[in-house]
CSV table of N, CA and C in Angstrom, one decimal:
chain,number,residue,atom,x,y,z
D,1,CYS,N,123.2,173.1,128.0
D,1,CYS,CA,122.7,173.8,129.2
D,1,CYS,C,121.2,173.5,129.4
D,2,GLY,N,120.7,173.8,130.5
D,2,GLY,CA,119.3,173.5,130.8
D,2,GLY,C,118.3,174.1,129.9
D,3,ASN,N,118.5,175.3,129.5
D,3,ASN,CA,117.6,176.0,128.6
D,3,ASN,C,117.6,175.3,127.2
D,4,CYS,N,118.7,174.9,126.7
D,4,CYS,CA,118.8,174.1,125.5
D,4,CYS,C,118.0,172.8,125.6
D,5,LYS,N,118.3,172.1,126.7
D,5,LYS,CA,117.6,170.8,126.9
D,5,LYS,C,116.1,170.9,126.9
D,6,ASN,N,115.6,172.0,127.6
D,6,ASN,CA,114.2,172.2,127.7
D,6,ASN,C,113.5,172.5,126.4
D,7,ASN,N,114.3,173.2,125.5
D,7,ASN,CA,113.7,173.6,124.2
D,7,ASN,C,114.0,172.6,123.1
D,8,LEU,N,114.9,171.7,123.3
D,8,LEU,CA,115.3,170.8,122.2
D,8,LEU,C,114.1,170.0,121.6
D,9,PRO,N,113.2,169.4,122.4
D,9,PRO,CA,112.2,168.6,121.7
D,9,PRO,C,111.3,169.5,120.8
D,10,ALA,N,111.0,170.7,121.2
D,10,ALA,CA,110.2,171.6,120.3
D,10,ALA,C,110.9,171.9,119.0
D,11,ILE,N,112.2,172.3,119.2
D,11,ILE,CA,113.0,172.6,118.0
D,11,ILE,C,113.2,171.5,117.1
D,12,GLN,N,113.4,170.2,117.6
D,12,GLN,CA,113.5,169.1,116.8
D,12,GLN,C,112.2,168.8,116.0
D,13,ARG,N,111.0,169.0,116.7
D,13,ARG,CA,109.7,168.7,116.0
D,13,ARG,C,109.5,169.7,114.9
D,14,LEU,N,109.8,171.0,115.2
D,14,LEU,CA,109.7,172.0,114.1
D,14,LEU,C,110.6,171.8,112.9
D,15,THR,N,111.8,171.4,113.3
D,15,THR,CA,112.8,171.1,112.2
D,15,THR,C,112.3,170.0,111.3
D,16,GLU,N,111.9,168.9,111.9
D,16,GLU,CA,111.4,167.7,111.2
D,16,GLU,C,110.1,168.1,110.4
D,17,LYS,N,109.2,168.9,111.0
D,17,LYS,CA,107.9,169.2,110.3
D,17,LYS,C,108.1,170.1,109.1
D,18,PHE,N,109.0,171.1,109.2
D,18,PHE,CA,109.1,172.1,108.2
D,18,PHE,C,110.3,172.0,107.3
D,19,ALA,N,111.2,171.1,107.5
D,19,ALA,CA,112.4,171.0,106.7
D,19,ALA,C,112.1,170.8,105.2
D,20,LYS,N,111.1,170.1,104.8
D,20,LYS,CA,110.7,169.9,103.4
D,20,LYS,C,110.2,171.2,102.8
D,21,GLN,N,109.7,172.1,103.6
D,21,GLN,CA,109.2,173.4,103.1
D,21,GLN,C,110.3,174.4,103.1
D,22,GLY,N,111.5,174.1,103.5
D,22,GLY,CA,112.6,175.0,103.4
D,22,GLY,C,113.2,175.5,104.7
D,23,LEU,N,112.6,175.1,105.8
D,23,LEU,CA,113.1,175.6,107.1
D,23,LEU,C,114.5,175.1,107.3
D,24,VAL,N,115.4,176.0,107.6
D,24,VAL,CA,116.8,175.6,108.0
D,24,VAL,C,117.0,176.0,109.4
D,25,THR,N,117.3,175.0,110.2
D,25,THR,CA,117.6,175.3,111.7
D,25,THR,C,119.1,175.4,111.9
D,26,VAL,N,119.5,176.4,112.7
D,26,VAL,CA,120.8,176.5,113.1
D,26,VAL,C,120.8,176.8,114.6
D,27,GLY,N,121.6,176.0,115.3
D,27,GLY,CA,121.7,176.3,116.7
D,27,GLY,C,122.8,177.3,117.0
D,28,ILE,N,122.6,178.1,118.0
D,28,ILE,CA,123.7,179.0,118.5
D,28,ILE,C,123.9,178.7,120.0
D,29,HIS,N,125.1,178.2,120.3
D,29,HIS,CA,125.5,177.9,121.6
D,29,HIS,C,126.3,179.1,122.2
D,30,THR,N,125.9,179.7,123.2
D,30,THR,CA,126.6,180.8,123.9
D,30,THR,C,127.0,180.2,125.3
D,31,PRO,N,128.2,179.9,125.5
D,31,PRO,CA,128.6,179.3,126.8
D,31,PRO,C,128.5,180.3,128.0
D,32,GLU,N,127.8,179.8,129.0
D,32,GLU,CA,127.6,180.7,130.2
D,32,GLU,C,128.4,180.2,131.4
D,33,ILE,N,128.9,178.9,131.3
D,33,ILE,CA,129.7,178.5,132.4
D,33,ILE,C,131.0,177.8,131.8
D,34,GLU,N,132.0,177.6,132.6
D,34,GLU,CA,133.3,177.2,132.1
D,34,GLU,C,133.2,175.9,131.3
D,35,ILE,N,132.5,174.9,131.7
D,35,ILE,CA,132.4,173.6,131.0
D,35,ILE,C,131.8,173.7,129.6
D,36,GLU,N,131.0,174.7,129.4
D,36,GLU,CA,130.3,174.9,128.1
D,36,GLU,C,131.2,175.6,127.1
D,37,LYS,N,132.4,176.1,127.6
D,37,LYS,CA,133.3,176.8,126.7
D,37,LYS,C,134.2,175.9,125.8
D,38,LYS,N,134.3,174.6,126.3
D,38,LYS,CA,135.1,173.7,125.5
D,38,LYS,C,134.3,173.1,124.4
D,39,VAL,N,134.8,173.3,123.2
D,39,VAL,CA,134.1,172.8,122.0
D,39,VAL,C,133.9,171.3,122.0
D,40,GLU,N,134.9,170.6,122.5
D,40,GLU,CA,134.7,169.1,122.6
D,40,GLU,C,133.5,168.8,123.5
D,41,ASN,N,133.2,169.5,124.5
D,41,ASN,CA,132.0,169.3,125.4
D,41,ASN,C,130.7,169.6,124.6
D,42,VAL,N,130.8,170.7,123.8
D,42,VAL,CA,129.6,171.0,123.0
D,42,VAL,C,129.4,169.9,122.0
D,43,GLN,N,130.4,169.4,121.4
D,43,GLN,CA,130.3,168.3,120.4
D,43,GLN,C,129.7,167.0,121.1
D,44,LYS,N,130.1,166.7,122.3
D,44,LYS,CA,129.6,165.6,123.0
D,44,LYS,C,128.1,165.7,123.2
D,45,ALA,N,127.7,166.9,123.6
D,45,ALA,CA,126.3,167.2,123.8
D,45,ALA,C,125.5,167.1,122.5
D,46,ILE,N,126.0,167.6,121.4
D,46,ILE,CA,125.4,167.5,120.1
D,46,ILE,C,125.2,166.0,119.8
D,47,ASP,N,126.2,165.2,120.0
D,47,ASP,CA,126.1,163.8,119.7
D,47,ASP,C,125.1,163.1,120.6
D,48,LYS,N,125.2,163.4,121.9
D,48,LYS,CA,124.3,162.7,122.9
D,48,LYS,C,122.9,163.0,122.6
D,49,HIS,N,122.5,164.2,122.2
D,49,HIS,CA,121.1,164.6,122.0
D,49,HIS,C,120.7,164.4,120.5
D,50,LYS,N,121.6,163.8,119.7
D,50,LYS,CA,121.4,163.5,118.3
D,50,LYS,C,120.9,164.8,117.5
D,51,ILE,N,121.6,165.9,117.8
D,51,ILE,CA,121.3,167.1,117.1
D,51,ILE,C,121.9,167.0,115.7
D,52,THR,N,121.0,167.2,114.6
D,52,THR,CA,121.5,167.0,113.3
D,52,THR,C,121.7,168.3,112.5
D,53,TYR,N,121.3,169.4,113.1
D,53,TYR,CA,121.5,170.7,112.4
D,53,TYR,C,122.8,171.3,112.9
D,54,PRO,N,123.4,172.2,112.2
D,54,PRO,CA,124.6,172.9,112.6
D,54,PRO,C,124.4,173.7,113.9
D,55,VAL,N,125.4,173.7,114.7
D,55,VAL,CA,125.4,174.5,115.9
D,55,VAL,C,126.7,175.4,115.9
D,56,LEU,N,126.4,176.6,116.0
D,56,LEU,CA,127.5,177.6,116.0
D,56,LEU,C,127.9,177.9,117.5
D,57,VAL,N,129.1,178.1,117.8
D,57,VAL,CA,129.6,178.5,119.1
D,57,VAL,C,129.8,180.0,119.2
D,58,ASP,N,129.1,180.7,120.0
D,58,ASP,CA,129.1,182.1,120.1
D,58,ASP,C,129.9,182.5,121.4
D,59,GLY,N,131.2,182.1,121.3
D,59,GLY,CA,132.0,182.4,122.5
D,59,GLY,C,132.3,183.8,122.9
D,60,ASP,N,132.1,184.7,121.9
D,60,ASP,CA,132.4,186.1,122.2
D,60,ASP,C,131.1,186.9,122.4
D,61,TYR,N,129.9,186.2,122.4
D,61,TYR,CA,128.6,186.8,122.7
D,61,TYR,C,128.1,187.7,121.7
D,62,LYS,N,128.6,187.7,120.5
D,62,LYS,CA,128.1,188.6,119.4
D,62,LYS,C,126.7,188.4,119.1
D,63,MET,N,126.3,187.1,118.9
D,63,MET,CA,124.9,186.8,118.6
D,63,MET,C,124.0,187.0,119.8
D,64,TRP,N,124.5,186.7,121.0
D,64,TRP,CA,123.8,186.9,122.2
D,64,TRP,C,123.4,188.4,122.3
D,65,LYS,N,124.3,189.2,122.1
D,65,LYS,CA,124.1,190.7,122.2
D,65,LYS,C,123.2,191.2,121.1
D,66,ALA,N,123.5,190.7,119.9
D,66,ALA,CA,122.7,191.1,118.7
D,66,ALA,C,121.2,190.8,118.9
D,67,PHE,N,120.9,189.7,119.5
D,67,PHE,CA,119.5,189.4,119.8
D,67,PHE,C,118.9,190.0,121.1
D,68,GLY,N,119.7,190.7,121.8
D,68,GLY,CA,119.3,191.3,123.1
D,68,GLY,C,119.0,190.2,124.2
D,69,THR,N,119.7,189.1,124.1
D,69,THR,CA,119.4,188.0,125.1
D,69,THR,C,119.7,188.5,126.5
D,70,GLN,N,118.8,188.1,127.4
D,70,GLN,CA,119.0,188.4,128.8
D,70,GLN,C,118.8,187.2,129.7
């Protein structure tokens, strides 16, 4: 999604900078539109953007709600 693409460079820089100090990055993908709900599409985006950290799919919005995302 657009929000992920906009934040990806900063997240990748932080991940690279602090990984040796123990930072563990985990992405959480909460699909907002139909195309984002297919796991194979999420995997294609992960591959395309060379995301190396694990990405969880929050299809039932549990994490979204837990963090009070709006």
